[in-house]
Amino acid sequence: MTRARHRAFIAPRLLGSLAAFAVFPAYLAMRGAPSALEVGALAWLIAPILLSWYLSRTGRYESACALSSLALSGLIMAVSVETGGIESFAAVWLIVIPLEAAFSASRRVVLFSAALALSCALLLILVGHLGWLPKPETNPALRTSLLAFGVASATLYAAVLAFAADALARTSVTLLSREEERYRLLARNMSDVISRHRRNGAVMFISPAVENLLGAPVTQLHGHGLFERVHVADRPAYLTALSEAARGSEASSVEFRLRRDAAGEQRATHDFIWVEMRCRPLDAAGPVPSGSDQEVVAVMRDVTDRKLQEQALELARSAAERADAAKTRFLATMSHELRTPLNAIIGFSDMLMQEQTLMLNPARRREYSQLINDSGQHLLSVVNGILDMSKMESGNFELTPEPFVPRAALINCCNLLALRARENGVDLSADVPQDLPMITGDPRAFKQIVINLVSNAIKFTERGGRVAVSAGVDGSRLLLRVTDTGVGIAADDLKRIGDPFFQAGKTYQRRHEGTGLGLSIVKSLVNLHGGEMSIESKLDEGTTVTIGLPIDCLAAATATVTPLSPTRSAQAGPMIQVKKSA
């Protein structure tokens, strides 16, 4: 716009000066030899050219306009004084002075030029009234010609100014249209949402990008429409950010949830997305009066994906912390579980090696040998449990499904654990119907499931308690239920029961042996068979573990694949290997 104003200033002045120089030879041909005044007027026509050079070099637009008014008024006064004063053909050019100053876009320059033109007119009238003017031209034809020339030249120069003003106005409109189109392009095509708010959060303007973000028309979000979509828990933070931005000069940022309308046939449903809003005070044209509300401009963008990634990272970090804690517990437990039987094996074997010195009788040797054997069996069971768990997690555990009768396996397992139950003072009972159907599955894995569940129930039941084993059929599933009156499991630990190496509560770790693999192995074996496991427990009231196995475990295992641990990622291909028996 500044360049356009400079062009509008320079072009008519150069055109006027060049036109005067072009007409001057014809004037001399009609007039004859020029007088001193005519030579001075010709020299004065160089002033607009000098002013154009001054503006192009300095850029001082208002000063150039004021100097132009002075130069033009001086030339008009000089010519008018010599050619009849206020009645001179040049006096009509006084009207052009304020018209020319209108291009300055400065009220001070316009007022100065208007006052200068009026002063020149009054001065010409005063000089003519005092009789200080030279003798006027007596030739009527020449005088008429000069008057016509003055009016025509002033009209022509005014027309040039009018065309320049029109060009300047067109340039202004074009620039404004381009600027509006640029901002409209940004507002309509940016994925971020631009909004203008009052201090209380009311929306005065919001860009159309919000329709893609929230699925709602812009008109519904004006006023407090956007605020009503903010999640109730996030509304204080939303209003606080806008208020702080309105009070201060720095930008503020806040993250909150916005309700988004579902598209298509699910118009009645809503969900929430996370958005980040950066807001700052609106740049006003002038100072904001004290006590008035400062408006705020805000930019919002969808950060739901980032929030989901942060939540996923937090879950992964929690899982890693739990895995690290489980590893620590595992190492602490293994150091005890492995050291205890090894100490017994080494100690009693040393005593057998020194039987001549200690003079051991046969009964004592058999006792020591039995203790060594028991310790070795316990150590072997711990190692086998770890190996089985490793195979299950790596997907290399093989099932050998075959038809078998579950009642015989249940009775056999209960008989094997009856002695341990009597030693612990626990009443073990089994309610197994005679008409249990034959099922297809891995009998070895089934026995391991039962033994682990019943031995766990006996281990965590105090002396005088009860452990009950029952079985039944529910549709196409075999239900196995083991109930005890033991110490129970806390609600916080119940959801983690079945994780590898996890042992619930400090009571478990201090008073009972174990690696924390029993229920984890049970859970994995049940999953491999396509079954389900559920646990109900309360502290100091007991625990009930319910196992549901399909009658045809082979078909269920190939149709259902369940991850073995929360830290294991999904892998392509089957997680188990099923080997059919002959």
Coordinates of C-alpha atoms in Angstrom, one line a residue:
M1 CA 0.0 0.0 0.0
T2 CA 2.9 2.3 0.7
R3 CA 4.3 1.7 -2.7
A4 CA 0.9 2.4 -4.3
R5 CA 0.7 5.8 -2.4
H6 CA 4.2 6.7 -3.5
R7 CA 3.3 5.9 -7.2
A8 CA 0.1 8.0 -6.8
F9 CA 2.2 10.9 -5.5
I10 CA 5.0 10.7 -8.1
A11 CA 3.1 10.0 -11.3
P12 CA 0.9 13.1 -11.5
R13 CA 3.7 15.5 -10.6
L14 CA 6.0 14.1 -13.2
L15 CA 3.2 14.1 -15.7
G16 CA 2.3 17.7 -14.8
S17 CA 5.9 18.9 -15.0
L18 CA 6.5 17.2 -18.3
A19 CA 3.2 18.5 -19.7
A20 CA 4.2 22.0 -18.7
F21 CA 7.6 21.7 -20.4
A22 CA 5.8 20.3 -23.5
V23 CA 3.4 23.2 -23.7
F24 CA 5.9 25.9 -22.9
P25 CA 7.4 26.1 -26.4
A26 CA 3.9 26.7 -27.9
Y27 CA 3.3 29.4 -25.3
L28 CA 6.6 31.1 -26.2
A29 CA 5.6 30.9 -29.9
M30 CA 2.4 32.8 -29.1
R31 CA 3.8 35.1 -26.5
G32 CA 7.2 35.9 -27.9
A33 CA 10.3 36.5 -25.8
P34 CA 9.7 35.3 -22.2
S35 CA 9.7 37.7 -19.4
A36 CA 11.6 37.1 -16.1
L37 CA 8.4 35.9 -14.5
E38 CA 7.9 33.3 -17.2
V39 CA 11.4 32.1 -16.9
G40 CA 11.0 31.8 -13.1
A41 CA 7.7 29.8 -13.6
L42 CA 9.5 27.5 -16.0
A43 CA 12.3 27.0 -13.5
W44 CA 9.7 26.4 -10.7
L45 CA 8.3 23.4 -12.7
I46 CA 11.4 21.5 -11.8
A47 CA 10.2 21.4 -8.1
P48 CA 7.8 18.4 -8.5
I49 CA 10.6 16.5 -10.1
L50 CA 12.8 17.3 -7.1
L51 CA 10.0 16.3 -4.7
S52 CA 9.6 12.9 -6.4
W53 CA 13.3 12.3 -6.1
Y54 CA 13.2 13.4 -2.4
L55 CA 10.3 10.9 -1.7
S56 CA 12.0 8.0 -3.5
R57 CA 15.2 8.6 -1.5
T58 CA 13.8 9.2 2.0
G59 CA 10.3 7.6 2.1
R60 CA 9.0 10.6 4.1
Y61 CA 5.5 10.7 2.6
E62 CA 3.9 13.3 4.7
S63 CA 6.8 15.7 4.4
A64 CA 6.9 15.3 0.7
C65 CA 3.1 16.1 0.5
A66 CA 3.5 19.2 2.6
L67 CA 6.5 20.4 0.5
S68 CA 4.5 19.8 -2.6
S69 CA 1.7 22.0 -1.4
L70 CA 4.2 24.8 -0.6
A71 CA 5.8 24.5 -4.0
L72 CA 2.5 24.5 -5.9
S73 CA 1.1 27.4 -3.8
G74 CA 4.4 29.4 -4.4
L75 CA 4.2 28.9 -8.2
I76 CA 0.5 29.9 -8.2
M77 CA 1.1 33.0 -6.2
A78 CA 4.0 34.1 -8.4
V79 CA 2.0 33.7 -11.6
S80 CA -1.2 35.2 -10.1
V81 CA 0.5 38.3 -8.8
E82 CA 1.9 39.1 -12.3
T83 CA -1.2 38.2 -14.2
G84 CA -4.1 39.9 -12.4
G85 CA -4.2 38.6 -8.8
I86 CA -7.3 36.8 -7.8
E87 CA -8.6 37.3 -11.3
S88 CA -5.6 35.6 -12.8
F89 CA -5.9 32.4 -14.9
A90 CA -3.6 30.7 -12.3
A91 CA -5.8 31.5 -9.3
V92 CA -8.1 28.6 -10.1
W93 CA -5.2 26.2 -9.3
L94 CA -5.6 27.1 -5.6
I95 CA -8.4 24.6 -5.6
V96 CA -6.0 21.8 -6.6
I97 CA -3.8 22.3 -3.5
P98 CA -6.1 20.6 -0.9
L99 CA -7.1 18.0 -3.5
E100 CA -3.5 17.0 -4.0
A101 CA -2.9 16.9 -0.3
A102 CA -5.7 14.3 0.1
F103 CA -3.3 11.6 -1.1
S104 CA -1.2 12.1 2.0
A105 CA -3.7 10.1 4.2
S106 CA -2.9 12.6 6.9
R107 CA -5.4 15.0 8.3
R108 CA -2.6 17.4 9.4
V109 CA -1.3 17.7 5.8
V110 CA -4.8 18.2 4.4
L111 CA -5.6 20.9 7.0
F112 CA -2.3 22.6 6.3
S113 CA -2.9 22.6 2.5
A114 CA -6.4 23.9 2.8
A115 CA -5.2 26.7 5.2
L116 CA -2.4 27.5 2.8
A117 CA -4.7 27.7 -0.3
L118 CA -7.1 30.0 1.6
S119 CA -4.3 32.2 2.8
C120 CA -3.0 32.5 -0.7
A121 CA -6.5 33.5 -2.0
L122 CA -6.9 36.1 0.8
L123 CA -3.4 37.4 0.1
L124 CA -4.2 37.9 -3.6
I125 CA -7.4 39.7 -2.7
L126 CA -5.6 41.9 -0.2
V127 CA -2.8 42.8 -2.7
G128 CA -5.3 43.6 -5.4
H129 CA -7.3 45.8 -3.0
L130 CA -4.2 47.7 -2.0
G131 CA -3.3 48.3 -5.7
W132 CA 0.1 46.6 -5.5
L133 CA -0.6 44.5 -8.5
P134 CA 1.0 45.3 -11.9
K135 CA -1.2 46.6 -14.7
P136 CA -3.4 43.7 -16.0
E137 CA -3.4 42.4 -19.5
T138 CA -5.6 44.6 -21.8
N139 CA -5.8 42.2 -24.7
P140 CA -9.2 40.5 -24.2
A141 CA -8.4 37.6 -26.6
L142 CA -5.2 36.8 -24.9
R143 CA -6.7 37.2 -21.4
T144 CA -9.5 34.8 -22.4
S145 CA -7.0 32.4 -23.8
L146 CA -5.0 32.4 -20.6
L147 CA -8.1 31.9 -18.5
A148 CA -9.2 29.0 -20.6
F149 CA -5.7 27.5 -20.4
G150 CA -5.8 27.9 -16.6
V151 CA -9.2 26.2 -16.2
A152 CA -8.3 23.4 -18.7
S153 CA -4.9 22.7 -17.1
A154 CA -6.4 22.7 -13.6
T155 CA -9.2 20.4 -14.7
L156 CA -6.8 18.1 -16.4
Y157 CA -4.5 17.9 -13.4
A158 CA -7.6 17.3 -11.2
A159 CA -8.6 14.5 -13.5
V160 CA -5.2 13.0 -13.2
L161 CA -5.5 13.2 -9.4
A162 CA -9.0 11.6 -9.6
F163 CA -7.6 8.7 -11.6
A164 CA -4.7 8.3 -9.2
A165 CA -7.2 8.3 -6.3
D166 CA -9.3 5.6 -8.1
A167 CA -6.2 3.5 -8.7
L168 CA -5.2 3.9 -5.1
A169 CA -8.7 2.8 -3.9
R170 CA -8.6 -0.2 -6.2
T171 CA -5.2 -1.2 -4.9
S172 CA -6.5 -0.9 -1.4
V173 CA -9.5 -3.1 -2.1
T174 CA -7.3 -5.6 -3.9
L175 CA -4.9 -5.8 -1.1
L176 CA -7.7 -6.2 1.5
S177 CA -9.3 -8.9 -0.6
R178 CA -6.0 -10.8 -0.9
E179 CA -5.4 -10.5 2.8
E180 CA -8.9 -11.7 3.6
E181 CA -8.5 -14.6 1.2
R182 CA -5.2 -15.6 2.8
Y183 CA -6.7 -15.7 6.2
R184 CA -9.8 -17.4 5.0
L185 CA -7.6 -20.1 3.4
L186 CA -5.7 -20.6 6.6
A187 CA -8.9 -20.7 8.7
R188 CA -10.7 -23.1 6.4
N189 CA -7.9 -25.5 5.6
M190 CA -5.8 -25.7 8.8
S191 CA -6.4 -28.9 10.8
D192 CA -6.0 -26.8 14.0
V193 CA -9.0 -24.9 15.2
I194 CA -8.7 -21.1 15.7
S195 CA -11.2 -19.4 18.1
R196 CA -11.8 -16.1 19.7
H197 CA -13.1 -15.9 23.2
R198 CA -14.2 -13.6 25.8
R199 CA -12.7 -13.9 29.2
N200 CA -15.6 -16.0 30.5
G201 CA -15.0 -18.5 27.7
A202 CA -17.8 -17.4 25.4
V203 CA -16.9 -18.1 21.7
M204 CA -17.1 -15.1 19.4
F205 CA -15.5 -16.8 16.4
I206 CA -14.4 -20.3 15.6
S207 CA -12.9 -21.6 12.4
P208 CA -14.7 -24.2 10.2
A209 CA -12.1 -26.8 11.0
V210 CA -14.0 -27.5 14.2
E211 CA -16.7 -29.3 12.2
N212 CA -14.3 -32.0 11.3
L213 CA -12.9 -32.1 14.8
L214 CA -16.2 -32.3 16.7
G215 CA -18.8 -33.2 14.1
A216 CA -20.9 -30.2 15.0
P217 CA -21.8 -27.1 12.9
V218 CA -20.0 -23.8 13.8
T219 CA -23.2 -22.1 14.8
Q220 CA -23.8 -24.5 17.7
L221 CA -20.4 -23.7 19.2
H222 CA -20.8 -19.9 19.4
G223 CA -21.4 -18.4 22.8
H224 CA -21.1 -21.1 25.5
G225 CA -21.7 -24.0 23.0
L226 CA -18.0 -25.0 23.1
F227 CA -17.9 -24.8 26.9
E228 CA -20.9 -27.2 27.2
R229 CA -18.9 -29.8 25.3
V230 CA -15.9 -29.6 27.6
H231 CA -15.8 -32.6 30.0
V232 CA -17.2 -31.6 33.4
A233 CA -13.9 -32.5 35.2
D234 CA -11.9 -30.3 32.8
R235 CA -14.0 -27.2 32.8
P236 CA -12.1 -25.4 35.7
A237 CA -8.8 -25.9 33.8
Y238 CA -10.4 -24.6 30.6
L239 CA -11.8 -21.4 32.2
T240 CA -8.6 -20.9 34.2
A241 CA -6.4 -20.9 31.1
L242 CA -8.6 -18.4 29.3
S243 CA -8.7 -16.1 32.4
E244 CA -4.9 -16.2 32.8
A245 CA -4.4 -15.4 29.1
A246 CA -6.8 -12.5 29.4
R247 CA -5.0 -11.1 32.5
G248 CA -1.5 -11.5 31.3
S249 CA 0.6 -10.9 28.2
E250 CA 2.0 -14.5 27.9
A251 CA 0.4 -17.5 26.3
S252 CA -1.0 -20.3 28.3
S253 CA -1.6 -23.9 27.5
V254 CA -4.1 -26.5 28.7
E255 CA -5.2 -30.0 27.8
F256 CA -8.8 -31.1 28.2
R257 CA -11.5 -33.4 26.8
L258 CA -14.2 -32.4 24.3
R259 CA -17.3 -34.2 23.4
R260 CA -17.5 -35.3 19.8
D261 CA -20.6 -36.2 17.9
A262 CA -20.5 -39.6 16.1
A263 CA -21.1 -39.5 12.4
G264 CA -23.5 -41.4 10.2
E265 CA -26.0 -43.8 11.8
Q266 CA -24.5 -43.4 15.3
R267 CA -25.6 -39.8 15.7
A268 CA -27.0 -40.5 19.2
T269 CA -23.7 -41.7 20.6
H270 CA -20.8 -39.5 21.7
D271 CA -17.2 -39.9 22.7
F272 CA -14.6 -37.6 24.1
I273 CA -11.3 -36.6 22.5
W274 CA -8.3 -34.9 24.0
V275 CA -7.4 -31.5 22.7
E276 CA -4.5 -29.1 23.5
M277 CA -5.4 -25.4 23.6
R278 CA -2.9 -22.6 23.4
C279 CA -4.4 -19.2 24.1
R280 CA -3.0 -15.7 24.4
P281 CA -4.4 -12.1 24.6
L282 CA -5.8 -10.8 21.3
D283 CA -3.7 -8.0 19.8
A284 CA -6.0 -5.1 19.9
A285 CA -5.6 -2.0 17.7
G286 CA -5.4 0.3 20.7
P287 CA -4.9 0.1 24.5
V288 CA -7.6 -1.8 26.4
P289 CA -9.4 0.3 29.0
S290 CA -8.8 -0.7 32.5
G291 CA -11.7 -2.8 33.9
S292 CA -12.7 -4.1 30.5
D293 CA -12.4 -7.7 29.5
Q294 CA -9.5 -8.6 27.3
E295 CA -10.4 -11.0 24.5
V296 CA -8.4 -14.1 23.9
V297 CA -7.4 -16.0 20.7
A298 CA -6.9 -19.7 21.0
V299 CA -5.6 -22.5 18.8
M300 CA -6.8 -26.1 19.5
R301 CA -5.5 -29.3 18.1
D302 CA -6.4 -33.0 18.5
V303 CA -3.9 -34.8 20.8
T304 CA -5.9 -38.0 21.3
D305 CA -3.3 -40.2 19.6
R306 CA -0.6 -38.7 21.8
K307 CA -2.6 -39.3 24.9
L308 CA -3.3 -42.9 23.9
Q309 CA 0.5 -43.4 23.4
E310 CA 1.2 -41.8 26.8
Q311 CA -1.3 -44.2 28.4
A312 CA 0.2 -47.1 26.5
L313 CA 3.7 -46.1 27.7
E314 CA 2.4 -45.7 31.2
L315 CA 0.8 -49.2 31.1
A316 CA 4.1 -50.6 29.6
R317 CA 6.1 -48.9 32.4
S318 CA 3.8 -50.3 35.0
A319 CA 4.0 -53.7 33.5
A320 CA 7.8 -53.4 33.4
E321 CA 7.8 -52.4 37.0
R322 CA 5.6 -55.3 37.9
A323 CA 7.9 -57.6 35.9
D324 CA 10.9 -56.2 37.7
A325 CA 9.2 -56.7 41.1
A326 CA 8.2 -60.2 40.1
K327 CA 11.8 -61.0 39.1
T328 CA 13.0 -59.7 42.5
R329 CA 10.5 -61.8 44.3
F330 CA 11.3 -64.7 42.1
L331 CA 15.0 -64.5 42.9
A332 CA 14.3 -64.1 46.6
T333 CA 12.0 -67.1 46.6
M334 CA 14.3 -69.2 44.5
S335 CA 17.2 -68.5 46.8
H336 CA 15.1 -70.0 49.6
E337 CA 13.3 -72.8 47.7
L338 CA 16.6 -74.0 46.1
R339 CA 18.8 -73.5 49.1
T340 CA 16.6 -75.3 51.6
P341 CA 16.5 -78.8 49.9
L342 CA 20.2 -78.4 48.8
N343 CA 21.2 -77.8 52.4
A344 CA 19.3 -80.9 53.4
I345 CA 20.8 -83.0 50.7
I346 CA 24.4 -81.8 51.4
G347 CA 24.0 -82.0 55.1
F348 CA 22.5 -85.5 55.3
S349 CA 24.8 -86.9 52.6
D350 CA 27.8 -85.7 54.6
M351 CA 26.4 -87.5 57.7
L352 CA 26.1 -90.7 55.6
M353 CA 29.7 -90.3 54.4
Q354 CA 30.8 -90.2 58.1
E355 CA 28.6 -93.1 59.2
Q356 CA 31.6 -94.9 60.7
T357 CA 32.5 -92.0 62.8
L358 CA 29.0 -91.2 63.8
M359 CA 28.1 -94.9 64.2
L360 CA 24.7 -94.6 62.4
N361 CA 22.4 -97.5 62.8
P362 CA 20.3 -98.8 59.8
A363 CA 17.2 -97.0 60.9
R364 CA 18.9 -93.6 61.0
R365 CA 20.6 -94.2 57.6
R366 CA 17.2 -95.0 56.1
E367 CA 15.8 -91.8 57.7
Y368 CA 18.6 -89.7 56.3
S369 CA 18.2 -91.3 52.9
Q370 CA 14.5 -90.6 52.9
L371 CA 15.1 -87.0 53.8
I372 CA 17.7 -86.7 51.0
N373 CA 15.2 -88.3 48.6
D374 CA 12.3 -85.9 49.7
S375 CA 14.6 -82.9 49.3
G376 CA 15.6 -84.1 45.8
Q377 CA 12.0 -84.6 44.8
H378 CA 11.1 -81.2 46.1
L379 CA 14.0 -79.6 44.2
L380 CA 13.0 -81.5 41.1
S381 CA 9.4 -80.3 41.3
V382 CA 10.6 -76.7 41.6
V383 CA 12.8 -77.1 38.5
N384 CA 10.1 -78.8 36.6
G385 CA 7.6 -76.1 37.4
I386 CA 10.0 -73.4 36.1
L387 CA 10.7 -75.4 33.0
D388 CA 7.0 -76.0 32.3
M389 CA 6.3 -72.3 32.8
S390 CA 9.1 -71.4 30.4
K391 CA 7.7 -73.8 27.8
M392 CA 4.2 -72.4 28.1
E393 CA 5.4 -68.8 27.7
S394 CA 7.6 -69.7 24.7
G395 CA 4.7 -71.6 23.1
N396 CA 6.6 -74.9 23.0
F397 CA 4.5 -76.9 25.6
E398 CA 3.0 -79.9 24.0
L399 CA -0.4 -81.4 24.8
T400 CA -1.2 -85.0 24.2
P401 CA -5.0 -85.1 24.2
E402 CA -6.7 -88.5 24.5
P403 CA -10.0 -89.7 26.0
F404 CA -9.9 -90.4 29.7
V405 CA -12.2 -90.6 32.7
P406 CA -11.9 -87.5 34.9
R407 CA -13.4 -89.1 38.0
A408 CA -10.5 -91.6 38.4
A409 CA -7.9 -88.9 38.0
L410 CA -9.7 -86.7 40.6
I411 CA -9.9 -89.5 43.1
N412 CA -6.3 -90.5 42.5
C413 CA -5.0 -86.9 43.1
C414 CA -7.0 -86.5 46.3
N415 CA -5.6 -89.8 47.6
L416 CA -2.1 -88.6 46.8
L417 CA -2.6 -85.5 48.9
A418 CA -4.6 -87.0 51.7
L419 CA -1.5 -87.7 53.8
R420 CA -0.3 -84.0 53.5
A421 CA -3.8 -82.9 54.5
R422 CA -3.7 -85.1 57.6
E423 CA -0.2 -83.9 58.5
N424 CA -1.5 -80.2 58.3
G425 CA -4.6 -81.0 60.2
V426 CA -6.9 -80.2 57.3
D427 CA -10.1 -82.1 56.4
L428 CA -9.9 -83.0 52.7
S429 CA -13.2 -84.2 51.0
A430 CA -14.1 -85.0 47.4
D431 CA -17.6 -84.9 45.9
V432 CA -17.1 -86.6 42.5
P433 CA -20.3 -88.0 40.8
Q434 CA -20.2 -91.5 39.4
D435 CA -21.7 -90.4 36.1
L436 CA -19.0 -88.0 35.0
P437 CA -18.6 -88.3 31.2
M438 CA -15.4 -89.1 29.5
I439 CA -13.5 -86.1 28.2
T440 CA -10.8 -85.5 25.6
G441 CA -7.7 -83.8 26.9
D442 CA -4.2 -84.3 28.3
P443 CA -4.6 -86.5 31.4
R444 CA -1.1 -85.6 32.7
A445 CA -2.0 -81.9 32.4
F446 CA -5.4 -82.5 34.1
K447 CA -3.7 -84.2 37.0
Q448 CA -1.2 -81.4 37.3
I449 CA -4.1 -78.9 37.4
V450 CA -5.9 -80.8 40.2
I451 CA -2.7 -81.4 42.3
N452 CA -1.6 -77.8 42.1
L453 CA -5.1 -76.5 43.1
V454 CA -5.6 -79.0 46.0
S455 CA -2.0 -78.6 47.3
N456 CA -2.3 -74.8 47.3
A457 CA -5.6 -75.1 49.2
I458 CA -4.1 -77.4 51.8
K459 CA -0.9 -75.2 52.1
F460 CA -2.9 -72.0 52.8
T461 CA -5.5 -73.5 55.1
E462 CA -4.8 -73.4 58.8
R463 CA -5.0 -76.4 61.1
G464 CA -8.6 -77.4 61.6
G465 CA -9.8 -76.0 58.3
R466 CA -11.5 -77.8 55.4
V467 CA -10.7 -78.3 51.7
A468 CA -13.5 -79.5 49.4
V469 CA -13.1 -80.8 45.9
S470 CA -16.2 -81.1 43.7
A471 CA -16.9 -81.8 40.0
G472 CA -19.9 -81.6 37.7
V473 CA -21.1 -81.0 34.2
D474 CA -22.5 -77.7 32.9
G475 CA -23.6 -78.1 29.3
S476 CA -20.5 -78.9 27.2
R477 CA -18.1 -78.1 30.1
L478 CA -16.7 -80.0 33.0
L479 CA -16.7 -77.9 36.1
L480 CA -14.0 -78.5 38.8
R481 CA -14.3 -76.5 42.0
V482 CA -11.8 -76.4 44.9
T483 CA -12.9 -74.6 48.0
D484 CA -10.9 -74.0 51.2
T485 CA -11.4 -72.1 54.5
G486 CA -7.8 -70.7 54.4
V487 CA -6.3 -67.2 54.7
G488 CA -7.9 -65.9 51.6
I489 CA -6.6 -63.3 49.1
A490 CA -6.9 -59.5 49.2
A491 CA -8.9 -57.7 46.6
D492 CA -5.8 -55.9 45.3
D493 CA -3.9 -59.1 44.8
L494 CA -6.8 -61.1 43.4
K495 CA -6.6 -59.5 39.9
R496 CA -2.9 -60.5 39.7
I497 CA -3.3 -64.1 40.8
G498 CA -2.0 -66.3 38.0
D499 CA 0.8 -64.0 37.0
P500 CA 4.1 -65.9 36.9
F501 CA 6.1 -65.8 40.2
F502 CA 3.4 -63.6 41.9
Q503 CA 2.6 -64.4 45.5
A504 CA -0.3 -62.6 47.2
G505 CA 0.3 -60.7 50.4
K506 CA 3.2 -60.7 52.8
T507 CA 1.6 -63.7 54.7
Y508 CA 2.2 -65.9 51.7
Q509 CA 5.9 -64.9 51.5
R510 CA 6.7 -65.3 55.2
R511 CA 4.7 -68.3 56.3
H512 CA 4.5 -70.6 53.3
E513 CA 7.0 -72.0 50.8
G514 CA 6.5 -71.8 47.1
T515 CA 7.7 -70.1 43.9
G516 CA 4.4 -68.5 42.9
L517 CA 4.2 -70.7 39.8
G518 CA 1.4 -73.0 40.9
L519 CA -1.7 -71.0 39.9
S520 CA 0.2 -69.6 36.9
I521 CA 0.8 -73.1 35.6
V522 CA -2.8 -74.0 36.2
K523 CA -4.1 -70.9 34.4
S524 CA -1.8 -71.7 31.4
L525 CA -2.8 -75.3 31.2
V526 CA -6.5 -74.4 31.4
N527 CA -6.0 -71.9 28.6
L528 CA -4.2 -74.5 26.5
H529 CA -7.2 -76.7 26.8
G530 CA -9.6 -73.8 25.8
G531 CA -11.1 -73.6 29.3
E532 CA -11.6 -70.8 31.9
M533 CA -10.5 -70.2 35.4
S534 CA -12.2 -67.9 38.0
I535 CA -11.2 -67.2 41.6
E536 CA -13.4 -65.9 44.4
S537 CA -11.8 -65.0 47.7
K538 CA -12.0 -62.9 50.9
L539 CA -9.4 -62.4 53.5
D540 CA -9.7 -64.8 56.5
E541 CA -12.8 -66.5 54.9
G542 CA -11.3 -68.7 52.3
T543 CA -10.9 -69.1 48.5
T544 CA -12.9 -70.9 45.8
V545 CA -11.2 -71.7 42.5
T546 CA -13.5 -72.8 39.6
I547 CA -12.2 -74.5 36.5
G548 CA -14.3 -74.9 33.4
L549 CA -12.9 -77.4 30.8
P550 CA -14.6 -78.3 27.5
I551 CA -15.7 -81.9 27.2
D552 CA -13.8 -81.9 23.9
C553 CA -10.6 -80.0 24.9
L554 CA -8.9 -80.7 21.5
A555 CA -11.5 -78.7 19.5
A556 CA -11.6 -75.9 22.1
A557 CA -7.8 -75.6 22.2
T558 CA -7.5 -75.1 18.5
A559 CA -10.3 -72.6 18.4
T560 CA -9.3 -70.4 21.4
V561 CA -5.8 -69.0 21.9
T562 CA -5.3 -67.0 25.1
P563 CA -2.1 -65.1 26.0
L564 CA -0.3 -66.7 28.9
S565 CA 1.0 -63.6 30.6
P566 CA 0.2 -59.9 30.4
T567 CA 3.8 -59.1 29.4
R568 CA 3.7 -61.3 26.4
S569 CA 2.9 -59.8 23.0
A570 CA 0.7 -61.5 20.5
Q571 CA 2.5 -63.6 18.0
A572 CA 1.6 -65.0 14.7
G573 CA 0.8 -68.7 14.5
P574 CA -0.6 -71.0 17.3
M575 CA 0.7 -70.6 20.8
I576 CA 0.6 -74.3 21.6
Q577 CA 1.5 -77.5 19.9
V578 CA -1.1 -80.2 20.1
K579 CA 0.1 -83.7 19.4
K580 CA -2.6 -86.3 18.8
S581 CA -2.1 -89.6 20.5
A582 CA -2.2 -92.8 18.5

